[in-house]
Amino acid sequence: MEQKKVWFVTGASKGLGLSIVKQLLAKGFPVAATSRSVDALSKAVGSDNNFLPLSVELTSEKSVAAAVDATVDKFGRIDVVVNNAGYGLAGAIEELTDEESRENFNVNVFGVLNVIRKALPYLRKQGSGHIINISSIAGFIGTFPGFGIYCATKFALDGLTEALSTEVKPLGIHTTIVGPGYFRTNFLASDSLVTPKNVIEEYANVREAQHTHQNAYNGNQPGDPEKGAAAIIRIAEEQQPPLHLFLGEDAYNLAYSKMEAIKNELESWKELTVSTGIEA
């Protein structure tokens, strides 16, 4: 009988991460899951012999290494890594302090890098595995006023994941970027969406976007997190999983709008673009 894959999921005490963990356990998969609060995680998930709750500070390499090692100690291996932890940051580029901006990168990018670096030695040794990085449609299209730094973290995550895919594919390791649109989780709630300490009133469009996300969008997102979680679990069973997986009709439409806009600009400015070569 084939052994079920062992999953390692970060940011699992709420939202999409929690849905993934619960569905995996219901299917009998061994799951290690992380949160800053192991008590909140255990309470949200409940008890299960296949469940290993871990308190982890993702910005600490030592903390991440201990969690990955504990997973292998308990389950004997690690097969699917889901980097789900992260948070939103709203605010105009000028408004956000260096500290606010860097902290968003520390969690959304460098926290993911910590997990990847600590998991890869095990995956390399096995010659198999799947790293799934939960990005956002905001990692593909950045025209969201007030979300420039958040978009930058997700663009960074998309870029490093694309490069990672080429590095680890010859080692038998798959890589997927998941780009969700708006899903009905608590992502837009005050404990997941950080707002700027220093507000500049001239940025009326930023305030409008922030207000819309926190009020009109929050609780009315079209995406079903249970269906999103099921889609992520499904691709881990594919022999050739996608590098890019957009989730939600809104994400699908936004991605196409970005591609069409780039195509139109490429053609409009083609003469200037191709005129910069050195002539023989």
PDB file of N, CA, C and O in Angstrom, residues 3-57:
ATOM      1  N   GLN A   3       2.374   4.761   0.673  1.00  0.00           N
ATOM      2  CA  GLN A   3       2.308   5.674   1.808  1.00  0.00           C
ATOM      3  C   GLN A   3       1.737   7.017   1.378  1.00  0.00           C
ATOM      4  O   GLN A   3       2.087   7.550   0.323  1.00  0.00           O
ATOM      5  N   LYS A   4       0.844   7.575   2.198  1.00  0.00           N
ATOM      6  CA  LYS A   4       0.282   8.886   1.884  1.00  0.00           C
ATOM      7  C   LYS A   4       1.340   9.960   2.075  1.00  0.00           C
ATOM      8  O   LYS A   4       2.207   9.861   2.942  1.00  0.00           O
ATOM      9  N   LYS A   5       1.265  10.977   1.235  1.00  0.00           N
ATOM     10  CA  LYS A   5       2.230  12.064   1.312  1.00  0.00           C
ATOM     11  C   LYS A   5       2.118  12.822   2.634  1.00  0.00           C
ATOM     12  O   LYS A   5       1.019  13.016   3.157  1.00  0.00           O
ATOM     13  N   VAL A   6       3.263  13.247   3.135  1.00  0.00           N
ATOM     14  CA  VAL A   6       3.315  14.041   4.361  1.00  0.00           C
ATOM     15  C   VAL A   6       3.331  15.521   3.980  1.00  0.00           C
ATOM     16  O   VAL A   6       4.166  15.960   3.182  1.00  0.00           O
ATOM     17  N   TRP A   7       2.407  16.276   4.557  1.00  0.00           N
ATOM     18  CA  TRP A   7       2.262  17.696   4.239  1.00  0.00           C
ATOM     19  C   TRP A   7       2.801  18.566   5.371  1.00  0.00           C
ATOM     20  O   TRP A   7       2.684  18.226   6.546  1.00  0.00           O
ATOM     21  N   PHE A   8       3.355  19.712   4.982  1.00  0.00           N
ATOM     22  CA  PHE A   8       3.825  20.734   5.923  1.00  0.00           C
ATOM     23  C   PHE A   8       3.193  22.046   5.494  1.00  0.00           C
ATOM     24  O   PHE A   8       3.467  22.540   4.394  1.00  0.00           O
ATOM     25  N   VAL A   9       2.321  22.605   6.335  1.00  0.00           N
ATOM     26  CA  VAL A   9       1.524  23.779   5.957  1.00  0.00           C
ATOM     27  C   VAL A   9       1.764  24.906   6.952  1.00  0.00           C
ATOM     28  O   VAL A   9       1.576  24.727   8.159  1.00  0.00           O
ATOM     29  N   THR A  10       2.161  26.077   6.454  1.00  0.00           N
ATOM     30  CA  THR A  10       2.349  27.220   7.345  1.00  0.00           C
ATOM     31  C   THR A  10       1.098  28.091   7.365  1.00  0.00           C
ATOM     32  O   THR A  10       0.275  28.049   6.451  1.00  0.00           O
ATOM     33  N   GLY A  11       0.971  28.880   8.421  1.00  0.00           N
ATOM     34  CA  GLY A  11      -0.177  29.774   8.544  1.00  0.00           C
ATOM     35  C   GLY A  11      -1.491  29.030   8.537  1.00  0.00           C
ATOM     36  O   GLY A  11      -2.412  29.362   7.798  1.00  0.00           O
ATOM     37  N   ALA A  12      -1.580  28.014   9.421  1.00  0.00           N
ATOM     38  CA  ALA A  12      -2.687  27.061   9.315  1.00  0.00           C
ATOM     39  C   ALA A  12      -3.799  27.252  10.344  1.00  0.00           C
ATOM     40  O   ALA A  12      -4.735  26.460  10.380  1.00  0.00           O
ATOM     41  N   SER A  13      -3.740  28.293  11.152  1.00  0.00           N
ATOM     42  CA  SER A  13      -4.751  28.436  12.202  1.00  0.00           C
ATOM     43  C   SER A  13      -6.029  29.110  11.711  1.00  0.00           C
ATOM     44  O   SER A  13      -7.026  29.166  12.441  1.00  0.00           O
ATOM     45  N   LYS A  14      -6.017  29.624  10.476  1.00  0.00           N
ATOM     46  CA  LYS A  14      -7.208  30.280   9.939  1.00  0.00           C
ATOM     47  C   LYS A  14      -7.127  30.336   8.425  1.00  0.00           C
ATOM     48  O   LYS A  14      -6.110  30.000   7.822  1.00  0.00           O
ATOM     49  N   GLY A  15      -8.217  30.745   7.811  1.00  0.00           N
ATOM     50  CA  GLY A  15      -8.246  30.985   6.374  1.00  0.00           C
ATOM     51  C   GLY A  15      -7.995  29.751   5.534  1.00  0.00           C
ATOM     52  O   GLY A  15      -8.368  28.624   5.890  1.00  0.00           O
ATOM     53  N   LEU A  16      -7.350  29.977   4.409  1.00  0.00           N
ATOM     54  CA  LEU A  16      -7.100  28.917   3.442  1.00  0.00           C
ATOM     55  C   LEU A  16      -6.243  27.806   4.038  1.00  0.00           C
ATOM     56  O   LEU A  16      -6.466  26.621   3.769  1.00  0.00           O
ATOM     57  N   GLY A  17      -5.258  28.177   4.851  1.00  0.00           N
ATOM     58  CA  GLY A  17      -4.393  27.177   5.477  1.00  0.00           C
ATOM     59  C   GLY A  17      -5.158  26.208   6.348  1.00  0.00           C
ATOM     60  O   GLY A  17      -4.920  24.993   6.318  1.00  0.00           O
ATOM     61  N   LEU A  18      -6.099  26.731   7.128  1.00  0.00           N
ATOM     62  CA  LEU A  18      -6.911  25.886   8.004  1.00  0.00           C
ATOM     63  C   LEU A  18      -7.786  24.942   7.181  1.00  0.00           C
ATOM     64  O   LEU A  18      -7.927  23.758   7.516  1.00  0.00           O
ATOM     65  N   SER A  19      -8.359  25.445   6.102  1.00  0.00           N
ATOM     66  CA  SER A  19      -9.188  24.604   5.228  1.00  0.00           C
ATOM     67  C   SER A  19      -8.359  23.473   4.625  1.00  0.00           C
ATOM     68  O   SER A  19      -8.818  22.320   4.541  1.00  0.00           O
ATOM     69  N   ILE A  20      -7.141  23.784   4.198  1.00  0.00           N
ATOM     70  CA  ILE A  20      -6.267  22.762   3.627  1.00  0.00           C
ATOM     71  C   ILE A  20      -5.984  21.672   4.655  1.00  0.00           C
ATOM     72  O   ILE A  20      -6.096  20.474   4.366  1.00  0.00           O
ATOM     73  N   VAL A  21      -5.606  22.081   5.859  1.00  0.00           N
ATOM     74  CA  VAL A  21      -5.258  21.108   6.909  1.00  0.00           C
ATOM     75  C   VAL A  21      -6.443  20.214   7.250  1.00  0.00           C
ATOM     76  O   VAL A  21      -6.306  18.986   7.344  1.00  0.00           O
ATOM     77  N   LYS A  22      -7.609  20.785   7.424  1.00  0.00           N
ATOM     78  CA  LYS A  22      -8.787  19.990   7.794  1.00  0.00           C
ATOM     79  C   LYS A  22      -9.146  18.989   6.701  1.00  0.00           C
ATOM     80  O   LYS A  22      -9.491  17.837   7.000  1.00  0.00           O
ATOM     81  N   GLN A  23      -9.077  19.421   5.450  1.00  0.00           N
ATOM     82  CA  GLN A  23      -9.402  18.508   4.351  1.00  0.00           C
ATOM     83  C   GLN A  23      -8.377  17.391   4.239  1.00  0.00           C
ATOM     84  O   GLN A  23      -8.725  16.228   3.972  1.00  0.00           O
ATOM     85  N   LEU A  24      -7.112  17.716   4.441  1.00  0.00           N
ATOM     86  CA  LEU A  24      -6.070  16.694   4.384  1.00  0.00           C
ATOM     87  C   LEU A  24      -6.262  15.645   5.475  1.00  0.00           C
ATOM     88  O   LEU A  24      -6.166  14.436   5.217  1.00  0.00           O
ATOM     89  N   LEU A  25      -6.523  16.090   6.675  1.00  0.00           N
ATOM     90  CA  LEU A  25      -6.717  15.156   7.784  1.00  0.00           C
ATOM     91  C   LEU A  25      -7.949  14.284   7.558  1.00  0.00           C
ATOM     92  O   LEU A  25      -7.938  13.088   7.883  1.00  0.00           O
ATOM     93  N   ALA A  26      -8.986  14.863   6.975  1.00  0.00           N
ATOM     94  CA  ALA A  26     -10.193  14.085   6.673  1.00  0.00           C
ATOM     95  C   ALA A  26      -9.908  12.997   5.651  1.00  0.00           C
ATOM     96  O   ALA A  26     -10.584  11.952   5.639  1.00  0.00           O
ATOM     97  N   LYS A  27      -8.894  13.213   4.824  1.00  0.00           N
ATOM     98  CA  LYS A  27      -8.504  12.219   3.819  1.00  0.00           C
ATOM     99  C   LYS A  27      -7.441  11.255   4.345  1.00  0.00           C
ATOM    100  O   LYS A  27      -6.991  10.367   3.610  1.00  0.00           O
ATOM    101  N   GLY A  28      -7.024  11.454   5.586  1.00  0.00           N
ATOM    102  CA  GLY A  28      -6.055  10.539   6.188  1.00  0.00           C
ATOM    103  C   GLY A  28      -4.603  10.877   5.942  1.00  0.00           C
ATOM    104  O   GLY A  28      -3.721  10.045   6.193  1.00  0.00           O
ATOM    105  N   PHE A  29      -4.323  12.084   5.465  1.00  0.00           N
ATOM    106  CA  PHE A  29      -2.931  12.475   5.227  1.00  0.00           C
ATOM    107  C   PHE A  29      -2.255  12.880   6.538  1.00  0.00           C
ATOM    108  O   PHE A  29      -2.874  13.528   7.383  1.00  0.00           O
ATOM    109  N   PRO A  30      -0.974  12.565   6.707  1.00  0.00           N
ATOM    110  CA  PRO A  30      -0.210  13.108   7.837  1.00  0.00           C
ATOM    111  C   PRO A  30       0.087  14.583   7.565  1.00  0.00           C
ATOM    112  O   PRO A  30       0.533  14.931   6.465  1.00  0.00           O
ATOM    113  N   VAL A  31      -0.172  15.430   8.568  1.00  0.00           N
ATOM    114  CA  VAL A  31      -0.023  16.875   8.375  1.00  0.00           C
ATOM    115  C   VAL A  31       0.708  17.508   9.553  1.00  0.00           C
ATOM    116  O   VAL A  31       0.294  17.358  10.697  1.00  0.00           O
ATOM    117  N   ALA A  32       1.772  18.219   9.243  1.00  0.00           N
ATOM    118  CA  ALA A  32       2.398  19.124  10.202  1.00  0.00           C
ATOM    119  C   ALA A  32       1.969  20.524   9.817  1.00  0.00           C
ATOM    120  O   ALA A  32       2.004  20.882   8.636  1.00  0.00           O
ATOM    121  N   ALA A  33       1.543  21.316  10.775  1.00  0.00           N
ATOM    122  CA  ALA A  33       1.036  22.645  10.469  1.00  0.00           C
ATOM    123  C   ALA A  33       1.582  23.643  11.471  1.00  0.00           C
ATOM    124  O   ALA A  33       1.786  23.317  12.635  1.00  0.00           O
ATOM    125  N   THR A  34       1.814  24.860  10.999  1.00  0.00           N
ATOM    126  CA  THR A  34       2.431  25.869  11.856  1.00  0.00           C
ATOM    127  C   THR A  34       1.531  27.073  12.061  1.00  0.00           C
ATOM    128  O   THR A  34       0.681  27.396  11.247  1.00  0.00           O
ATOM    129  N   SER A  35       1.773  27.714  13.189  1.00  0.00           N
ATOM    130  CA  SER A  35       1.148  28.980  13.524  1.00  0.00           C
ATOM    131  C   SER A  35       2.017  29.625  14.598  1.00  0.00           C
ATOM    132  O   SER A  35       2.806  28.943  15.253  1.00  0.00           O
ATOM    133  N   ARG A  36       1.875  30.918  14.766  1.00  0.00           N
ATOM    134  CA  ARG A  36       2.604  31.548  15.872  1.00  0.00           C
ATOM    135  C   ARG A  36       2.048  31.078  17.209  1.00  0.00           C
ATOM    136  O   ARG A  36       2.756  31.025  18.200  1.00  0.00           O
ATOM    137  N   SER A  37       0.767  30.737  17.243  1.00  0.00           N
ATOM    138  CA  SER A  37       0.127  30.237  18.460  1.00  0.00           C
ATOM    139  C   SER A  37      -0.296  28.793  18.262  1.00  0.00           C
ATOM    140  O   SER A  37      -1.240  28.505  17.536  1.00  0.00           O
ATOM    141  N   VAL A  38       0.412  27.874  18.909  1.00  0.00           N
ATOM    142  CA  VAL A  38       0.076  26.460  18.771  1.00  0.00           C
ATOM    143  C   VAL A  38      -1.262  26.150  19.434  1.00  0.00           C
ATOM    144  O   VAL A  38      -1.984  25.243  18.995  1.00  0.00           O
ATOM    145  N   ASP A  39      -1.617  26.914  20.453  1.00  0.00           N
ATOM    146  CA  ASP A  39      -2.905  26.707  21.113  1.00  0.00           C
ATOM    147  C   ASP A  39      -4.061  27.058  20.178  1.00  0.00           C
ATOM    148  O   ASP A  39      -5.047  26.309  20.095  1.00  0.00           O
ATOM    149  N   ALA A  40      -3.944  28.188  19.493  1.00  0.00           N
ATOM    150  CA  ALA A  40      -4.985  28.583  18.542  1.00  0.00           C
ATOM    151  C   ALA A  40      -5.089  27.571  17.415  1.00  0.00           C
ATOM    152  O   ALA A  40      -6.187  27.232  16.961  1.00  0.00           O
ATOM    153  N   LEU A  41      -3.949  27.048  16.981  1.00  0.00           N
ATOM    154  CA  LEU A  41      -3.920  26.066  15.907  1.00  0.00           C
ATOM    155  C   LEU A  41      -4.595  24.769  16.338  1.00  0.00           C
ATOM    156  O   LEU A  41      -5.434  24.213  15.622  1.00  0.00           O
ATOM    157  N   SER A  42      -4.223  24.291  17.525  1.00  0.00           N
ATOM    158  CA  SER A  42      -4.800  23.038  18.025  1.00  0.00           C
ATOM    159  C   SER A  42      -6.304  23.166  18.246  1.00  0.00           C
ATOM    160  O   SER A  42      -7.069  22.249  17.956  1.00  0.00           O
ATOM    161  N   LYS A  43      -6.711  24.322  18.734  1.00  0.00           N
ATOM    162  CA  LYS A  43      -8.141  24.553  18.961  1.00  0.00           C
ATOM    163  C   LYS A  43      -8.908  24.592  17.658  1.00  0.00           C
ATOM    164  O   LYS A  43     -10.021  24.053  17.543  1.00  0.00           O
ATOM    165  N   ALA A  44      -8.321  25.210  16.632  1.00  0.00           N
ATOM    166  CA  ALA A  44      -9.005  25.338  15.346  1.00  0.00           C
ATOM    167  C   ALA A  44      -9.114  24.003  14.628  1.00  0.00           C
ATOM    168  O   ALA A  44     -10.124  23.715  13.976  1.00  0.00           O
ATOM    169  N   VAL A  45      -8.091  23.163  14.754  1.00  0.00           N
ATOM    170  CA  VAL A  45      -8.057  21.907  14.015  1.00  0.00           C
ATOM    171  C   VAL A  45      -8.658  20.750  14.797  1.00  0.00           C
ATOM    172  O   VAL A  45      -9.367  19.903  14.252  1.00  0.00           O
ATOM    173  N   GLY A  46      -8.395  20.696  16.088  1.00  0.00           N
ATOM    174  CA  GLY A  46      -8.826  19.562  16.896  1.00  0.00           C
ATOM    175  C   GLY A  46      -7.735  18.503  16.966  1.00  0.00           C
ATOM    176  O   GLY A  46      -6.654  18.662  16.394  1.00  0.00           O
ATOM    177  N   SER A  47      -8.013  17.421  17.644  1.00  0.00           N
ATOM    178  CA  SER A  47      -7.008  16.369  17.820  1.00  0.00           C
ATOM    179  C   SER A  47      -7.138  15.313  16.721  1.00  0.00           C
ATOM    180  O   SER A  47      -8.225  14.967  16.286  1.00  0.00           O
ATOM    181  N   ASP A  48      -5.984  14.826  16.290  1.00  0.00           N
ATOM    182  CA  ASP A  48      -5.923  13.792  15.264  1.00  0.00           C
ATOM    183  C   ASP A  48      -4.542  13.157  15.345  1.00  0.00           C
ATOM    184  O   ASP A  48      -3.537  13.860  15.456  1.00  0.00           O
ATOM    185  N   ASN A  49      -4.485  11.849  15.266  1.00  0.00           N
ATOM    186  CA  ASN A  49      -3.194  11.156  15.359  1.00  0.00           C
ATOM    187  C   ASN A  49      -2.247  11.514  14.218  1.00  0.00           C
ATOM    188  O   ASN A  49      -1.028  11.382  14.346  1.00  0.00           O
ATOM    189  N   ASN A  50      -2.821  11.965  13.096  1.00  0.00           N
ATOM    190  CA  ASN A  50      -2.005  12.338  11.942  1.00  0.00           C
ATOM    191  C   ASN A  50      -1.611  13.813  11.942  1.00  0.00           C
ATOM    192  O   ASN A  50      -1.027  14.290  10.966  1.00  0.00           O
ATOM    193  N   PHE A  51      -1.924  14.521  13.028  1.00  0.00           N
ATOM    194  CA  PHE A  51      -1.729  15.970  13.066  1.00  0.00           C
ATOM    195  C   PHE A  51      -0.611  16.348  14.027  1.00  0.00           C
ATOM    196  O   PHE A  51      -0.596  15.928  15.180  1.00  0.00           O
ATOM    197  N   LEU A  52       0.330  17.163  13.514  1.00  0.00           N
ATOM    198  CA  LEU A  52       1.414  17.689  14.344  1.00  0.00           C
ATOM    199  C   LEU A  52       1.341  19.214  14.331  1.00  0.00           C
ATOM    200  O   LEU A  52       1.757  19.855  13.362  1.00  0.00           O
ATOM    201  N   PRO A  53       0.785  19.824  15.393  1.00  0.00           N
ATOM    202  CA  PRO A  53       0.747  21.285  15.460  1.00  0.00           C
ATOM    203  C   PRO A  53       2.082  21.823  15.961  1.00  0.00           C
ATOM    204  O   PRO A  53       2.675  21.290  16.896  1.00  0.00           O
ATOM    205  N   LEU A  54       2.556  22.893  15.327  1.00  0.00           N
ATOM    206  CA  LEU A  54       3.863  23.436  15.651  1.00  0.00           C
ATOM    207  C   LEU A  54       3.792  24.954  15.816  1.00  0.00           C
ATOM    208  O   LEU A  54       3.217  25.648  14.976  1.00  0.00           O
ATOM    209  N   SER A  55       4.384  25.441  16.881  1.00  0.00           N
ATOM    210  CA  SER A  55       4.504  26.885  17.086  1.00  0.00           C
ATOM    211  C   SER A  55       5.786  27.343  16.401  1.00  0.00           C
ATOM    212  O   SER A  55       6.880  26.892  16.769  1.00  0.00           O
ATOM    213  N   VAL A  56       5.655  28.218  15.416  1.00  0.00           N
ATOM    214  CA  VAL A  56       6.816  28.597  14.607  1.00  0.00           C
ATOM    215  C   VAL A  56       6.826  30.105  14.373  1.00  0.00           C
ATOM    216  O   VAL A  56       5.788  30.709  14.092  1.00  0.00           O
ATOM    217  N   GLU A  57       8.008  30.695  14.476  1.00  0.00           N
ATOM    218  CA  GLU A  57       8.238  32.069  14.071  1.00  0.00           C
ATOM    219  C   GLU A  57       8.966  31.998  12.735  1.00  0.00           C
ATOM    220  O   GLU A  57      10.152  31.673  12.667  1.00  0.00           O
TER     221      GLU A  57
END
